[in-house]
C-alpha cells in the first residue's frame, strides 16, 4: 500500500438523491456567458462566438446549504446554474455520443466575487480569485439520468428572500450540454467525476449576509442556501 508523507486530502463526495451512494468529484469546469440575456447584461455580444471555460476547485462544491460570505470582496453575486455530472469521459467526444457520459444533473450556484473578477478582466488576468474561492459552488443533490432522463428545457429560477431575481429556461443555453462536453473533450481529457456548470440566465446580482437563496430547476428540485 502506498504510504503518504502528509495527510491525504479527502475525496470530495456529493450526495445523490434517494441514494446511500455518493458522487466523487474529479474536476470542475464552468462555461461563461451561455445565456444570451446574461451575456448582454454583462456588456457582451450574445452572438455565438466559441465557448470559453474556467475552472473551480473540486472542494469548492458544497452541498451544505450554507454559503459563508467570502473575504476580500464587497460585491459577491449569485449565478444559478445546472450542474452536469459525468460518469465517464475521454478525448474528442463526438456531440452525438456526449450525453452517454452524463451520470446526472443538479441545481448549483456559481458564486462570484464580481469586484475581483472585474479587476482581473480589466487587467487581462485569470479569474480564479473571483471564481474559485472556498465554498463558491453550493450544489443540490444529484439526480441520476436513470431517474430523470436528460434535461433540455425547463425553468431555471433563483429567489433572494422570496423575491424572484433570476429566471430563464434550459432551452436558452447558447451551447447545449452535448456541445459543451464535446468541446471540452477536444482540449481536456474528461473522466468520471468531472462536473460542468452550464452557465447562468440573466438577473445576476449581489447577495448580503443573512440572505436566503432559493434555486430551482424543473425536474431537479430546489436548494435553499443561507448566506452567513
Ligand atoms: Mn457562471
Short mmCIF file of C-alpha atoms and ligand atoms in Angstrom, two decimals:
data_model
loop_
_atom_site.label_atom_id
_atom_site.label_comp_id
_atom_site.label_asym_id
_atom_site.label_seq_id
_atom_site.Cartn_x
_atom_site.Cartn_y
_atom_site.Cartn_z
CA UNK A 1 0.00 0.00 0.00
CA UNK A 2 1.22 3.50 -0.80
CA UNK A 3 2.48 5.39 2.20
CA UNK A 4 1.87 9.12 2.01
CA UNK A 5 4.26 11.61 3.55
CA UNK A 6 1.48 14.01 4.57
CA UNK A 7 -2.21 13.57 5.42
CA UNK A 8 -4.13 12.60 2.24
CA UNK A 9 -6.69 15.18 1.05
CA UNK A 10 -10.27 13.89 1.33
CA UNK A 11 -12.20 12.93 -1.81
CA UNK A 12 -14.97 15.46 -2.39
CA UNK A 13 -18.23 13.48 -2.22
CA UNK A 14 -21.63 14.86 -3.24
CA UNK A 15 -24.99 13.36 -2.24
CA UNK A 16 -27.16 11.58 -4.80
CA UNK A 17 -30.93 11.99 -4.35
CA UNK A 18 -32.64 8.97 -2.72
CA UNK A 19 -29.38 7.02 -2.54
CA UNK A 20 -26.80 5.98 0.05
CA UNK A 21 -24.11 6.31 -2.61
CA UNK A 22 -22.10 9.47 -3.14
CA UNK A 23 -20.66 11.06 -6.28
CA UNK A 24 -16.85 11.58 -6.15
CA UNK A 25 -15.63 14.80 -7.79
CA UNK A 26 -12.57 14.96 -10.02
CA UNK A 27 -12.62 18.36 -11.80
CA UNK A 28 -15.00 21.30 -12.17
CA UNK A 29 -15.39 23.17 -15.47
CA UNK A 30 -17.63 26.24 -15.81
CA UNK A 31 -18.81 27.88 -19.03
CA UNK A 32 -19.03 31.67 -19.31
CA UNK A 33 -21.86 33.65 -20.91
CA UNK A 34 -24.02 30.75 -22.03
CA UNK A 35 -27.38 32.53 -21.99
CA UNK A 36 -27.79 35.45 -24.43
CA UNK A 37 -29.66 37.68 -21.95
CA UNK A 38 -26.87 37.25 -19.37
CA UNK A 39 -24.16 37.99 -21.98
CA UNK A 40 -25.98 41.24 -22.78
CA UNK A 41 -26.33 42.25 -19.10
CA UNK A 42 -22.57 41.73 -18.70
CA UNK A 43 -21.90 44.02 -21.67
CA UNK A 44 -21.09 41.41 -24.30
CA UNK A 45 -22.36 40.44 -27.73
CA UNK A 46 -24.69 37.43 -27.44
CA UNK A 47 -23.69 36.08 -30.86
CA UNK A 48 -22.50 32.52 -30.89
CA UNK A 49 -18.77 33.06 -30.52
CA UNK A 50 -16.76 29.98 -29.48
CA UNK A 51 -17.49 28.96 -25.87
CA UNK A 52 -14.98 29.64 -23.12
CA UNK A 53 -14.47 27.89 -19.82
CA UNK A 54 -12.82 28.50 -16.47
CA UNK A 55 -12.38 26.07 -13.59
CA UNK A 56 -13.29 25.90 -9.97
CA UNK A 57 -11.71 23.50 -7.49
CA UNK A 58 -13.40 20.21 -6.63
CA UNK A 59 -13.64 21.18 -2.96
CA UNK A 60 -15.37 24.47 -3.85
CA UNK A 61 -18.51 22.34 -4.39
CA UNK A 62 -20.58 22.47 -1.22
CA UNK A 63 -23.82 20.58 -0.58
CA UNK A 64 -24.30 22.03 2.96
CA UNK A 65 -26.86 24.72 2.09
CA UNK A 66 -24.69 27.38 3.72
CA UNK A 67 -22.58 29.98 1.96
CA UNK A 68 -20.09 31.89 4.10
CA UNK A 69 -19.67 35.40 2.65
CA UNK A 70 -16.04 35.37 1.49
CA UNK A 71 -13.28 37.78 2.49
CA UNK A 72 -11.76 40.35 0.17
CA UNK A 73 -14.98 41.25 -1.62
CA UNK A 74 -17.92 43.56 -1.11
CA UNK A 75 -19.77 42.53 -4.28
CA UNK A 76 -20.49 38.80 -4.26
CA UNK A 77 -23.02 37.76 -6.91
CA UNK A 78 -25.36 34.78 -7.30
CA UNK A 79 -25.43 32.79 -10.57
CA UNK A 80 -27.90 29.89 -10.64
CA UNK A 81 -26.74 27.09 -12.96
CA UNK A 82 -27.43 23.47 -13.86
CA UNK A 83 -24.53 21.19 -12.92
CA UNK A 84 -23.75 18.21 -15.17
CA UNK A 85 -22.00 15.23 -13.55
CA UNK A 86 -20.02 12.81 -15.75
CA UNK A 87 -19.76 9.05 -15.21
CA UNK A 88 -17.12 8.57 -17.91
CA UNK A 89 -15.17 10.67 -20.37
CA UNK A 90 -12.40 10.67 -22.94
CA UNK A 91 -10.97 12.95 -25.61
CA UNK A 92 -12.52 14.17 -28.85
CA UNK A 93 -16.01 13.00 -27.90
CA UNK A 94 -18.49 13.46 -30.79
CA UNK A 95 -21.55 15.56 -29.98
CA UNK A 96 -23.93 12.68 -30.71
CA UNK A 97 -22.21 10.42 -28.14
CA UNK A 98 -21.69 13.08 -25.45
CA UNK A 99 -24.86 12.53 -23.40
CA UNK A 100 -23.84 8.89 -22.90
CA UNK A 101 -21.15 10.17 -20.50
CA UNK A 102 -23.59 12.02 -18.21
CA UNK A 103 -24.32 10.47 -14.80
CA UNK A 104 -26.79 13.07 -13.64
CA UNK A 105 -27.74 16.69 -13.02
CA UNK A 106 -28.13 19.04 -10.06
CA UNK A 107 -29.01 22.62 -9.23
CA UNK A 108 -25.97 24.71 -8.36
CA UNK A 109 -24.65 28.21 -7.77
CA UNK A 110 -21.56 29.77 -9.33
CA UNK A 111 -20.93 32.34 -6.60
CA UNK A 112 -18.69 35.12 -7.89
CA UNK A 113 -16.61 37.87 -6.27
CA UNK A 114 -17.71 40.24 -9.05
CA UNK A 115 -15.48 43.13 -7.96
CA UNK A 116 -12.37 40.93 -8.05
CA UNK A 117 -13.43 39.27 -11.31
CA UNK A 118 -13.93 42.72 -12.86
CA UNK A 119 -10.43 43.86 -11.85
CA UNK A 120 -8.88 40.69 -13.30
CA UNK A 121 -10.86 41.06 -16.54
CA UNK A 122 -9.64 44.64 -16.93
CA UNK A 123 -6.03 43.51 -16.47
CA UNK A 124 -6.44 40.52 -18.80
CA UNK A 125 -5.63 38.16 -15.90
CA UNK A 126 -7.18 34.80 -14.92
CA UNK A 127 -10.43 34.80 -12.94
CA UNK A 128 -9.60 32.35 -10.14
CA UNK A 129 -9.71 34.83 -7.27
CA UNK A 130 -13.14 35.93 -8.43
CA UNK A 131 -14.49 32.43 -9.01
CA UNK A 132 -12.58 29.56 -7.38
CA UNK A 133 -12.75 30.56 -3.72
CA UNK A 134 -13.80 28.49 -0.70
CA UNK A 135 -17.34 27.06 -0.89
CA UNK A 136 -18.06 29.10 -4.03
CA UNK A 137 -20.25 26.42 -5.62
CA UNK A 138 -23.22 25.36 -3.48
CA UNK A 139 -24.81 22.30 -5.09
CA UNK A 140 -28.03 20.33 -4.57
CA UNK A 141 -28.48 16.55 -4.59
CA UNK A 142 -27.59 14.85 -7.87
CA UNK A 143 -30.46 13.36 -9.88
CA UNK A 144 -29.23 10.42 -11.98
CA UNK A 145 -30.13 10.22 -15.66
CA UNK A 146 -31.57 6.77 -14.90
CA UNK A 147 -34.31 8.52 -12.89
CA UNK A 148 -34.83 11.93 -14.55
CA UNK A 149 -33.51 11.47 -18.09
CA UNK A 150 -31.72 14.32 -19.87
CA UNK A 151 -32.84 17.90 -19.30
CA UNK A 152 -33.10 20.11 -22.38
CA UNK A 153 -35.77 22.54 -21.29
CA UNK A 154 -37.49 23.78 -18.18
CA UNK A 155 -37.46 26.86 -15.95
CA UNK A 156 -34.33 27.87 -14.04
CA UNK A 157 -35.05 30.26 -11.16
CA UNK A 158 -33.38 32.00 -8.23
CA UNK A 159 -35.13 33.89 -5.47
CA UNK A 160 -33.50 36.11 -2.87
CA UNK A 161 -35.57 36.26 0.33
CA UNK A 162 -38.60 35.09 -1.65
CA UNK A 163 -38.21 37.64 -4.45
CA UNK A 164 -37.61 36.32 -7.98
CA UNK A 165 -34.24 37.61 -9.27
CA UNK A 166 -33.14 35.16 -11.97
CA UNK A 167 -35.39 33.42 -14.43
CA UNK A 168 -34.55 31.56 -17.61
CA UNK A 169 -35.10 28.27 -19.37
CA UNK A 170 -32.59 25.49 -20.04
CA UNK A 171 -33.60 25.74 -23.71
CA UNK A 172 -32.00 29.22 -23.84
CA UNK A 173 -28.46 27.86 -23.47
CA UNK A 174 -26.28 29.03 -26.36
CA UNK A 175 -24.09 25.91 -26.07
CA UNK A 176 -26.10 22.81 -25.22
CA UNK A 177 -24.84 20.13 -22.83
CA UNK A 178 -23.63 17.70 -25.56
CA UNK A 179 -21.81 20.56 -27.32
CA UNK A 180 -20.09 21.62 -24.09
CA UNK A 181 -18.92 18.06 -23.36
CA UNK A 182 -17.67 17.60 -26.91
CA UNK A 183 -15.88 20.97 -26.95
CA UNK A 184 -14.22 20.45 -23.56
CA UNK A 185 -13.07 16.98 -24.61
CA UNK A 186 -11.18 18.49 -27.53
CA UNK A 187 -9.00 20.41 -25.06
CA UNK A 188 -9.03 18.26 -21.92
CA UNK A 189 -9.33 14.57 -21.20
CA UNK A 190 -12.68 14.25 -19.46
CA UNK A 191 -13.30 11.48 -16.92
CA UNK A 192 -15.74 10.10 -14.39
CA UNK A 193 -16.22 12.59 -11.58
CA UNK A 194 -15.95 15.68 -13.75
CA UNK A 195 -18.59 18.37 -13.19
CA UNK A 196 -19.66 21.05 -15.67
CA UNK A 197 -21.51 24.19 -14.57
CA UNK A 198 -23.58 25.14 -17.62
CA UNK A 199 -23.94 28.91 -17.28
CA UNK A 200 -26.43 31.32 -15.77
CA UNK A 201 -29.51 33.11 -17.11
CA UNK A 202 -30.00 36.88 -16.75
CA UNK A 203 -30.61 38.61 -13.45
CA UNK A 204 -27.33 38.07 -11.58
CA UNK A 205 -26.85 40.39 -8.63
CA UNK A 206 -25.32 40.86 -5.20
CA UNK A 207 -26.06 38.87 -2.04
CA UNK A 208 -25.81 40.03 1.57
CA UNK A 209 -25.15 38.22 4.83
CA UNK A 210 -28.42 36.75 6.09
CA UNK A 211 -29.97 36.36 2.63
CA UNK A 212 -31.87 33.17 1.80
CA UNK A 213 -31.27 31.99 -1.76
CA UNK A 214 -33.76 29.54 -3.27
CA UNK A 215 -32.62 27.98 -6.52
CA UNK A 216 -34.68 25.58 -8.60
CA UNK A 217 -34.66 23.79 -11.94
CA UNK A 218 -37.72 21.90 -13.12
CA UNK A 219 -37.01 18.19 -12.76
CA UNK A 220 -34.14 18.69 -10.30
CA UNK A 221 -35.98 20.17 -7.34
CA UNK A 222 -34.50 23.03 -5.40
CA UNK A 223 -31.88 24.02 -2.89
CA UNK A 224 -32.05 26.67 -0.18
CA UNK A 225 -28.75 28.37 0.62
CA UNK A 226 -28.25 30.66 3.60
CA UNK A 227 -25.63 33.39 3.24
CA UNK A 228 -23.66 33.56 6.52
MN1 LIG B 1 -21.39 31.23 -14.09
#
